[in-house]
PDB file of C-alpha atoms in Angstrom:
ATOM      1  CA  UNK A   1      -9.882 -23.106  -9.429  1.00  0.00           C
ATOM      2  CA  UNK A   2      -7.974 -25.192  -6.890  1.00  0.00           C
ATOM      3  CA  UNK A   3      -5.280 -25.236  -8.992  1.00  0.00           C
ATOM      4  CA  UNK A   4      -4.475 -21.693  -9.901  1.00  0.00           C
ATOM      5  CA  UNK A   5      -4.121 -20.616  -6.476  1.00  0.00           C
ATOM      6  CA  UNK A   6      -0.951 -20.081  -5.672  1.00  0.00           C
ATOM      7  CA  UNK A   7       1.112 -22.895  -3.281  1.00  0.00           C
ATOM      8  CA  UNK A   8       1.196 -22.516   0.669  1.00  0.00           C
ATOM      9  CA  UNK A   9       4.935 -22.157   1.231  1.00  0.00           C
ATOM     10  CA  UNK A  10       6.629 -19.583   3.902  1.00  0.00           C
ATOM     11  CA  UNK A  11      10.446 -19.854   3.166  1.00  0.00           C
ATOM     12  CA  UNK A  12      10.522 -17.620  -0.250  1.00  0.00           C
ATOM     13  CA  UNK A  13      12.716 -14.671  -1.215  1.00  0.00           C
ATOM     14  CA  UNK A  14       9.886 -12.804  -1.694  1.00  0.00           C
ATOM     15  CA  UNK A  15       7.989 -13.594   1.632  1.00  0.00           C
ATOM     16  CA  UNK A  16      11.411 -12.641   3.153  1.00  0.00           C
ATOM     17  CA  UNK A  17      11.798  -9.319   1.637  1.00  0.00           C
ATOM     18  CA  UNK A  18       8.464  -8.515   2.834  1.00  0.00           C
ATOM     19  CA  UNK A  19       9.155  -9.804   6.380  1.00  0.00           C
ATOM     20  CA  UNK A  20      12.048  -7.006   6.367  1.00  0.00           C
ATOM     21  CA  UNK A  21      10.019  -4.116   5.071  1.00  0.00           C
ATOM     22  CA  UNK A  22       7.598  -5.138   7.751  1.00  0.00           C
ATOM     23  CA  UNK A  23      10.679  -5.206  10.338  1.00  0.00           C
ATOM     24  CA  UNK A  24      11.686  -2.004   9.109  1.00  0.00           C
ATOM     25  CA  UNK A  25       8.735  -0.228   9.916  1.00  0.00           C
ATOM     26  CA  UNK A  26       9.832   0.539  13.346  1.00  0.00           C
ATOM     27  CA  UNK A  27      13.326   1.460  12.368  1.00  0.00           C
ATOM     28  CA  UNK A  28      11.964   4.073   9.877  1.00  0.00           C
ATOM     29  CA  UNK A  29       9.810   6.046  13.183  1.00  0.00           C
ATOM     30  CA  UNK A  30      12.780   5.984  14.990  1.00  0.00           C
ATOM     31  CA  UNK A  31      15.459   7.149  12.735  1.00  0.00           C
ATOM     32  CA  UNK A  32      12.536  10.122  12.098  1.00  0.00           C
ATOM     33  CA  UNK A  33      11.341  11.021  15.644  1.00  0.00           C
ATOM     34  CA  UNK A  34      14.017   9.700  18.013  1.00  0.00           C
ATOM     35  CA  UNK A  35      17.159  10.072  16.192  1.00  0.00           C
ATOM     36  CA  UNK A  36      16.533  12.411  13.794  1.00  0.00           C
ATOM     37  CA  UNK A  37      18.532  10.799  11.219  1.00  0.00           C
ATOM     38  CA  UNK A  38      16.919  11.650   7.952  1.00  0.00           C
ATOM     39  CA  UNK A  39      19.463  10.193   5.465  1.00  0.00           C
ATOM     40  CA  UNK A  40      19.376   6.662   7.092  1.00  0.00           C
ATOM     41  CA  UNK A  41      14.936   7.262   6.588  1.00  0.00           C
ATOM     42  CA  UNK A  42      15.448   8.214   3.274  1.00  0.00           C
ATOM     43  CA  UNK A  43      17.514   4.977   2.433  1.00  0.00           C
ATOM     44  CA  UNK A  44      15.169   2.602   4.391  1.00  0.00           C
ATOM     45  CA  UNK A  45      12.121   4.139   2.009  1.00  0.00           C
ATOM     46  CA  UNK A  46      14.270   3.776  -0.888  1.00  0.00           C
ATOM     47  CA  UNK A  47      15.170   0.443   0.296  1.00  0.00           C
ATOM     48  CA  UNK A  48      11.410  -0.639   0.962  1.00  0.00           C
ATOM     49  CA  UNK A  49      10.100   1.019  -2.323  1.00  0.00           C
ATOM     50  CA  UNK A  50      12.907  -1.341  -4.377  1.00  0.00           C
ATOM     51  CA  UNK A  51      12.430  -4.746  -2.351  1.00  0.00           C
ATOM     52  CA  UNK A  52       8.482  -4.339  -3.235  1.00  0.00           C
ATOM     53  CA  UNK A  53       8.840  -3.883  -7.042  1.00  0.00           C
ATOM     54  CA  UNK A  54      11.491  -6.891  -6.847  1.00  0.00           C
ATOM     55  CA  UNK A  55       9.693  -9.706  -4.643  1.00  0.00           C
ATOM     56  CA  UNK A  56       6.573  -9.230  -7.244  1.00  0.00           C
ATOM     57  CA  UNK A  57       9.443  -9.631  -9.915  1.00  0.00           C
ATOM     58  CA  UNK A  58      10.903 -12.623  -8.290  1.00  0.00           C
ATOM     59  CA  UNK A  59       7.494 -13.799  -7.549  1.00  0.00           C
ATOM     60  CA  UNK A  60       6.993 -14.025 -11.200  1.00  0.00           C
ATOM     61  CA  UNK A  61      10.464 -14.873 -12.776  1.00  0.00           C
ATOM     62  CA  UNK A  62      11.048 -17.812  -9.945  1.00  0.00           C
ATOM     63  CA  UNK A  63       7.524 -18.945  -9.972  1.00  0.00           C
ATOM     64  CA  UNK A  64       7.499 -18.166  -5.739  1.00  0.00           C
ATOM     65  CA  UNK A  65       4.451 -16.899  -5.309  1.00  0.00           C
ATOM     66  CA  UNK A  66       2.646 -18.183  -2.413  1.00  0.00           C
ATOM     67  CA  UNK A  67      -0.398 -17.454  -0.264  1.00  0.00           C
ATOM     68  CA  UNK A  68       1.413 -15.865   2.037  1.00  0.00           C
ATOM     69  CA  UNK A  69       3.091 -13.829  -0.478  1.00  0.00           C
ATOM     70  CA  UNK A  70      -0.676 -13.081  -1.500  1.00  0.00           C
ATOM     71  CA  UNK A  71      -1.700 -11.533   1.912  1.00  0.00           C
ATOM     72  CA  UNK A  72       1.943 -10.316   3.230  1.00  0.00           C
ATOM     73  CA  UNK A  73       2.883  -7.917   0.618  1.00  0.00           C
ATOM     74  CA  UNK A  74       0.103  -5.610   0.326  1.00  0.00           C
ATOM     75  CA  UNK A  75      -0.717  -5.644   3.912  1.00  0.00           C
ATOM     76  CA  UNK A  76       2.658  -4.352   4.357  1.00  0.00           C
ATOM     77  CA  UNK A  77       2.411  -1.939   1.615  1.00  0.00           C
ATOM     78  CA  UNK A  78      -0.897  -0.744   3.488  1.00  0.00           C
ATOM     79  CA  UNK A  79       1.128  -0.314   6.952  1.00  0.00           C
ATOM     80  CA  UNK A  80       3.794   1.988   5.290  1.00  0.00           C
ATOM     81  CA  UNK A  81       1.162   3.950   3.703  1.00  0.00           C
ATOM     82  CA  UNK A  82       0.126   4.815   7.353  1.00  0.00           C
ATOM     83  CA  UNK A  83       3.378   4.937   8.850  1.00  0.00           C
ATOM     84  CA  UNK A  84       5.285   6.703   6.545  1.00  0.00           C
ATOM     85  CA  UNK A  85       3.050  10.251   5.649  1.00  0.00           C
ATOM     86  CA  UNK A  86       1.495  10.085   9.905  1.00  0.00           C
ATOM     87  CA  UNK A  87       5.354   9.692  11.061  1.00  0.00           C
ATOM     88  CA  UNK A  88       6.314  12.518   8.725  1.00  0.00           C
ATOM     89  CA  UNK A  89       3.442  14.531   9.376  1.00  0.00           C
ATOM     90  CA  UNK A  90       4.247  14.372  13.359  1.00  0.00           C
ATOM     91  CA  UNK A  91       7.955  15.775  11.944  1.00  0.00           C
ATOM     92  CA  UNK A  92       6.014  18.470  10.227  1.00  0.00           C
ATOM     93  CA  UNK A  93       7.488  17.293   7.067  1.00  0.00           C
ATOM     94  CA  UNK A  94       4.284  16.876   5.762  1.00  0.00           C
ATOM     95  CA  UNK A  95       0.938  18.792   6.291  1.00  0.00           C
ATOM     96  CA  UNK A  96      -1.696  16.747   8.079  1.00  0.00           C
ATOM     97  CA  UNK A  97      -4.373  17.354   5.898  1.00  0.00           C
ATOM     98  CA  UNK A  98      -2.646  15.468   3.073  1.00  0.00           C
ATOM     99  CA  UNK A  99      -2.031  12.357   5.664  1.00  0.00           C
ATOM    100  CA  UNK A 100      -5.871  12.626   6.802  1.00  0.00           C
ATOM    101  CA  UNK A 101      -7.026  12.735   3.075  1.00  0.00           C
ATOM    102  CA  UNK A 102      -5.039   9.461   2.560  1.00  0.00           C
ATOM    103  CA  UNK A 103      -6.226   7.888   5.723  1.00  0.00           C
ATOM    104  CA  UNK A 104      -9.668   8.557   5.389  1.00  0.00           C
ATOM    105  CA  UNK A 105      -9.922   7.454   1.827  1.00  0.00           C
ATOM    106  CA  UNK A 106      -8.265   4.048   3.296  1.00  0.00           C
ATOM    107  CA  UNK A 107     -10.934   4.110   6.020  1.00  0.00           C
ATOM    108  CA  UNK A 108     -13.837   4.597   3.793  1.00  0.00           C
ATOM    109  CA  UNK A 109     -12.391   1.199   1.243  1.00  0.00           C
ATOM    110  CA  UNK A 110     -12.359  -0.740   4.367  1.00  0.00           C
ATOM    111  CA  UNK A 111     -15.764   0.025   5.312  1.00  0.00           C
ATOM    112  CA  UNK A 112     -16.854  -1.688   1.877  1.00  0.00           C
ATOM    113  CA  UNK A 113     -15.432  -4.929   3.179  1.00  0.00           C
ATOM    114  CA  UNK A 114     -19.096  -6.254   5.047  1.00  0.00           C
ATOM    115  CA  UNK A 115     -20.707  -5.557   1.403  1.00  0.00           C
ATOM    116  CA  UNK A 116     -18.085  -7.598  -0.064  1.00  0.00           C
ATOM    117  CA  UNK A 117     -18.279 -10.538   2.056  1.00  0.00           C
ATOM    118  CA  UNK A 118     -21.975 -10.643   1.874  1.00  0.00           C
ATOM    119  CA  UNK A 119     -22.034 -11.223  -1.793  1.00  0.00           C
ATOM    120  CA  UNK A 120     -19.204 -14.426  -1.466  1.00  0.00           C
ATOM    121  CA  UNK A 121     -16.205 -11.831  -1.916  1.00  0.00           C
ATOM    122  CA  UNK A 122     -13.161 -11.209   0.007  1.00  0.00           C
ATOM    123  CA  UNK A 123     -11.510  -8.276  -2.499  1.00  0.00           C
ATOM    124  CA  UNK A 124     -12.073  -6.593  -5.990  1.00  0.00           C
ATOM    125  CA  UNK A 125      -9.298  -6.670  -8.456  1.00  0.00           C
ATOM    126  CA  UNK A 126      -6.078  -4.104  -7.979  1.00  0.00           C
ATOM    127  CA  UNK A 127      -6.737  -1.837 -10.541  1.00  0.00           C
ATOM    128  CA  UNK A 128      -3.757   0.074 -12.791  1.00  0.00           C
ATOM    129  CA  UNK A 129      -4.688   3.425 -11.721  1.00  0.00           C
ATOM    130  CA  UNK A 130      -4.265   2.325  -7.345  1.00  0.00           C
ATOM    131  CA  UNK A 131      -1.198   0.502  -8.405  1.00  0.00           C
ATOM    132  CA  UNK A 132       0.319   3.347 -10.205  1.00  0.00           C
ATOM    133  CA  UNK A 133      -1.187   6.092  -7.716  1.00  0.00           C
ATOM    134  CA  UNK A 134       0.458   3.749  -4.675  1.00  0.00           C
ATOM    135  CA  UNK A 135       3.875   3.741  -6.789  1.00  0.00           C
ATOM    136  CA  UNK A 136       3.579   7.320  -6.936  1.00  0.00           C
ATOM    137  CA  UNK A 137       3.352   8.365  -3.547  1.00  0.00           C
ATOM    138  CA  UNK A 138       5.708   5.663  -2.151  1.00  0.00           C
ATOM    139  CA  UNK A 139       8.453   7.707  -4.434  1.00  0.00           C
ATOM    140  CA  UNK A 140       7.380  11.161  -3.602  1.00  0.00           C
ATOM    141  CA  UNK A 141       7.971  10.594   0.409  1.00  0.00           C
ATOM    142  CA  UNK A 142      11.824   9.932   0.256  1.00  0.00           C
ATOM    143  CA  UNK A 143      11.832  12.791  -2.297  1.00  0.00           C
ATOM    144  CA  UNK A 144      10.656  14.815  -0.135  1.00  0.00           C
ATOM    145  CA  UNK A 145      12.625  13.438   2.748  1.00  0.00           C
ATOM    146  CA  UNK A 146      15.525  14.236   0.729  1.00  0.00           C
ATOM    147  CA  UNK A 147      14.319  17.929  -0.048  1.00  0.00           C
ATOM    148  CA  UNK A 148      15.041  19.128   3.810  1.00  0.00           C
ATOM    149  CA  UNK A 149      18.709  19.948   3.443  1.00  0.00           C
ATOM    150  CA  UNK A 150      19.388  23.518   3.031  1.00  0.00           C
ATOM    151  CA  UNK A 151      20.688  23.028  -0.426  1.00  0.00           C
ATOM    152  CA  UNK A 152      19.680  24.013  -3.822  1.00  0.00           C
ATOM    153  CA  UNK A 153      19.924  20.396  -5.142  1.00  0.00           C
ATOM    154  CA  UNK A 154      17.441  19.363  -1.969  1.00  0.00           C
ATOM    155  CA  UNK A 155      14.779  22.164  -2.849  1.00  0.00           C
ATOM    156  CA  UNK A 156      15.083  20.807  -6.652  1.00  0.00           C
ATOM    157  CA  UNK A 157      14.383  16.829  -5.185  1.00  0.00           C
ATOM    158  CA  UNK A 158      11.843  18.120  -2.633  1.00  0.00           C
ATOM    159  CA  UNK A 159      10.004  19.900  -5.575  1.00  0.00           C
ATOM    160  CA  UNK A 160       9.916  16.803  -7.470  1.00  0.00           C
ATOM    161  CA  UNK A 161       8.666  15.069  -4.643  1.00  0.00           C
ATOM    162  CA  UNK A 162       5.635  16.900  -3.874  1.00  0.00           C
ATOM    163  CA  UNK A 163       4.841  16.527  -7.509  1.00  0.00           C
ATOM    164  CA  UNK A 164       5.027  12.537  -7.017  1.00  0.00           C
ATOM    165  CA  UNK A 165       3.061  13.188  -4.006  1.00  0.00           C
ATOM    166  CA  UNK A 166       0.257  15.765  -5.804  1.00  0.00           C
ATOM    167  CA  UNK A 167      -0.612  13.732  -8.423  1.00  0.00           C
ATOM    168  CA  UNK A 168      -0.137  10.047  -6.602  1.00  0.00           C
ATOM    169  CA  UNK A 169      -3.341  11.747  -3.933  1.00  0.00           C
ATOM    170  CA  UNK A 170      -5.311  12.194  -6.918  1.00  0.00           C
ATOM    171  CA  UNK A 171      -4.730   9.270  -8.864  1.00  0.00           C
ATOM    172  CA  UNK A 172      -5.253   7.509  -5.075  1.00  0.00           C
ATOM    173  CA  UNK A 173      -8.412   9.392  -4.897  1.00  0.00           C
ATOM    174  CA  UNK A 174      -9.885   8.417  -8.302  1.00  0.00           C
ATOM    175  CA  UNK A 175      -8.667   4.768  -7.623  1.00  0.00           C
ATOM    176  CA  UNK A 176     -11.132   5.055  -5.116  1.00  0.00           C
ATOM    177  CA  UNK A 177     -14.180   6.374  -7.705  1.00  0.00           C
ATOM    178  CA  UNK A 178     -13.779   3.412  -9.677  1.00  0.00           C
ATOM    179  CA  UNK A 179     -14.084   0.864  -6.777  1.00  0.00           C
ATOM    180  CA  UNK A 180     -16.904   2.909  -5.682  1.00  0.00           C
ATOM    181  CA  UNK A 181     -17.899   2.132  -9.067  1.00  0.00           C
ATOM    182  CA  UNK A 182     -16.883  -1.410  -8.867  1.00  0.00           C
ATOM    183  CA  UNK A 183     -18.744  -2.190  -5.830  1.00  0.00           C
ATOM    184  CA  UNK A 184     -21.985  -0.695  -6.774  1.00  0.00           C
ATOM    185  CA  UNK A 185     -21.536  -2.967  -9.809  1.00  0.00           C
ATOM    186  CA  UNK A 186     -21.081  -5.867  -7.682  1.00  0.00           C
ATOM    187  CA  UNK A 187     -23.989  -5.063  -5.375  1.00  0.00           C
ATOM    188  CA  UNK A 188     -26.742  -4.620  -8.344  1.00  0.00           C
ATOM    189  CA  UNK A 189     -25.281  -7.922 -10.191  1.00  0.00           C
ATOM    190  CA  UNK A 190     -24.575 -10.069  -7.391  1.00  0.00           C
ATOM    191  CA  UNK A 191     -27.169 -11.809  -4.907  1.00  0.00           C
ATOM    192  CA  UNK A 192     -27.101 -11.168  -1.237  1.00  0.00           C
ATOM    193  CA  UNK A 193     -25.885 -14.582   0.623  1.00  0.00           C
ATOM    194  CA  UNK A 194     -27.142 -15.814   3.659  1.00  0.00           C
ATOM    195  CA  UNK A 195     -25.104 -16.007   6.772  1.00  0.00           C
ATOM    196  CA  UNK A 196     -24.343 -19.430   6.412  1.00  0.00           C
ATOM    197  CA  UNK A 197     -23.396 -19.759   2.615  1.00  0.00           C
ATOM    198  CA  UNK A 198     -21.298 -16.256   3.662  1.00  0.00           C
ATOM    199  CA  UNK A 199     -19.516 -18.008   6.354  1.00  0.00           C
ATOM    200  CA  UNK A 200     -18.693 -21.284   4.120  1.00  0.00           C
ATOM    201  CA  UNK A 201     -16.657 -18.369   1.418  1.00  0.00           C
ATOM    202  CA  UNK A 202     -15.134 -16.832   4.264  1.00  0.00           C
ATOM    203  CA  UNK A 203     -14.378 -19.951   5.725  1.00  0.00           C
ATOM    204  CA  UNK A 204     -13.062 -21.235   1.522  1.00  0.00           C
ATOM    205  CA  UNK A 205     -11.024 -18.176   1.173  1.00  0.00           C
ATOM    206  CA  UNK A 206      -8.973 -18.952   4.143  1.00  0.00           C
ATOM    207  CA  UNK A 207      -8.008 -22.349   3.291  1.00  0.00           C
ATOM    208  CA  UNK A 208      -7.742 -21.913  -0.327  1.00  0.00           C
TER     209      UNK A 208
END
């Protein structure tokens, strides 16, 4: 097992273009709420939604995957899908019921964690549908960015964006069934540690 994990390097292309999607985070709230500069939003989001599907890529095709690389890029993805829909939701771009759905739904998979770690685990494998659901809304938000210019060719974009966004939330949701699923699984199958044997797998998943 030693061996498969990936190596414990920093200074990697794709640990870099996750270290400016992480940097950009700020810019995006600004150029939304301060300067009002939609078009510069939209090409940040377009920006972040291509450097993610190309570090993986790189990750792969340049064997530099790293730990780092392991942690960094979906915690990032996780703190756009807060920033993003709560920044456009304060614009009134998009309703806050949507953004509370998502949010919640995050809240409740991170309350699963403690029954995780007391069974030796630190995560449950990404499943097809959360990938695909997460791809889904991370494409409908500049689309429907793009869709507030009073335009004919921006209604057309917006509409395609809230259909990205309509069926990413449910493809979210039911990403969220099956590790409910998952979990119970995990809980029936797997034994209960005790404290000490579940601090010496916290303590082995942090130093590899």
């Amino acid at each position: 097992m030693e061996a498969e994990l990936p190596p414990d390097r920093v200074l990697t292309v794709p640990n870099l273009l996750s270290a400016i999607r992480l940097a950009l985070i700020p810019v995006f709230i600004y150029l939304l709420l301060v300067a009002h500069a939609q078009g510069w939003a939209v090409a940040i989001l377009m920006f972040s939604g291509a450097s993610d599907w190309a570090d993986g890529k790189i990750a792969r095709s340049l064997n530099q995957s790293s730990r780092l690389g392991v942690l960094l890029d979906p915690a990032v993805d996780r703190l756009y899908m807060v920033a993003v829909p709560v920044t456009m939701a304060v614009r009134g771009i998009v309703p806050w019921w949507f953004v509370v759905t998502l949010l919640a739904r995050d809240a409740l998979l991170a309350a699963t964690l403690p029954l995780l770690r007391s069974r030796g685990l630190s995560a449950l494998p990404v499943t097809y549908v959360g990938k695909a659901a997460t791809f889904a809304l991370m494409s409908g938000f500049p689309l429907v960015l793009l869709g507030q210019w009073p335009a004919l060719w921006s209604r057309v974009v917006g509409n395609f964006g809230w259909g990205f966004l309509i069926w990413g939330m449910y493809m979210y949701l039911w990403a969220f069934v099956l590790y409910v699923v998952q979990i119970t699984q995990v809980v029936r199958q797997m034994p209960k540690l005790s404290k000490a044997d579940q601090r010496l797998a916290h303590e082995a998943g942090e130093h590899g």
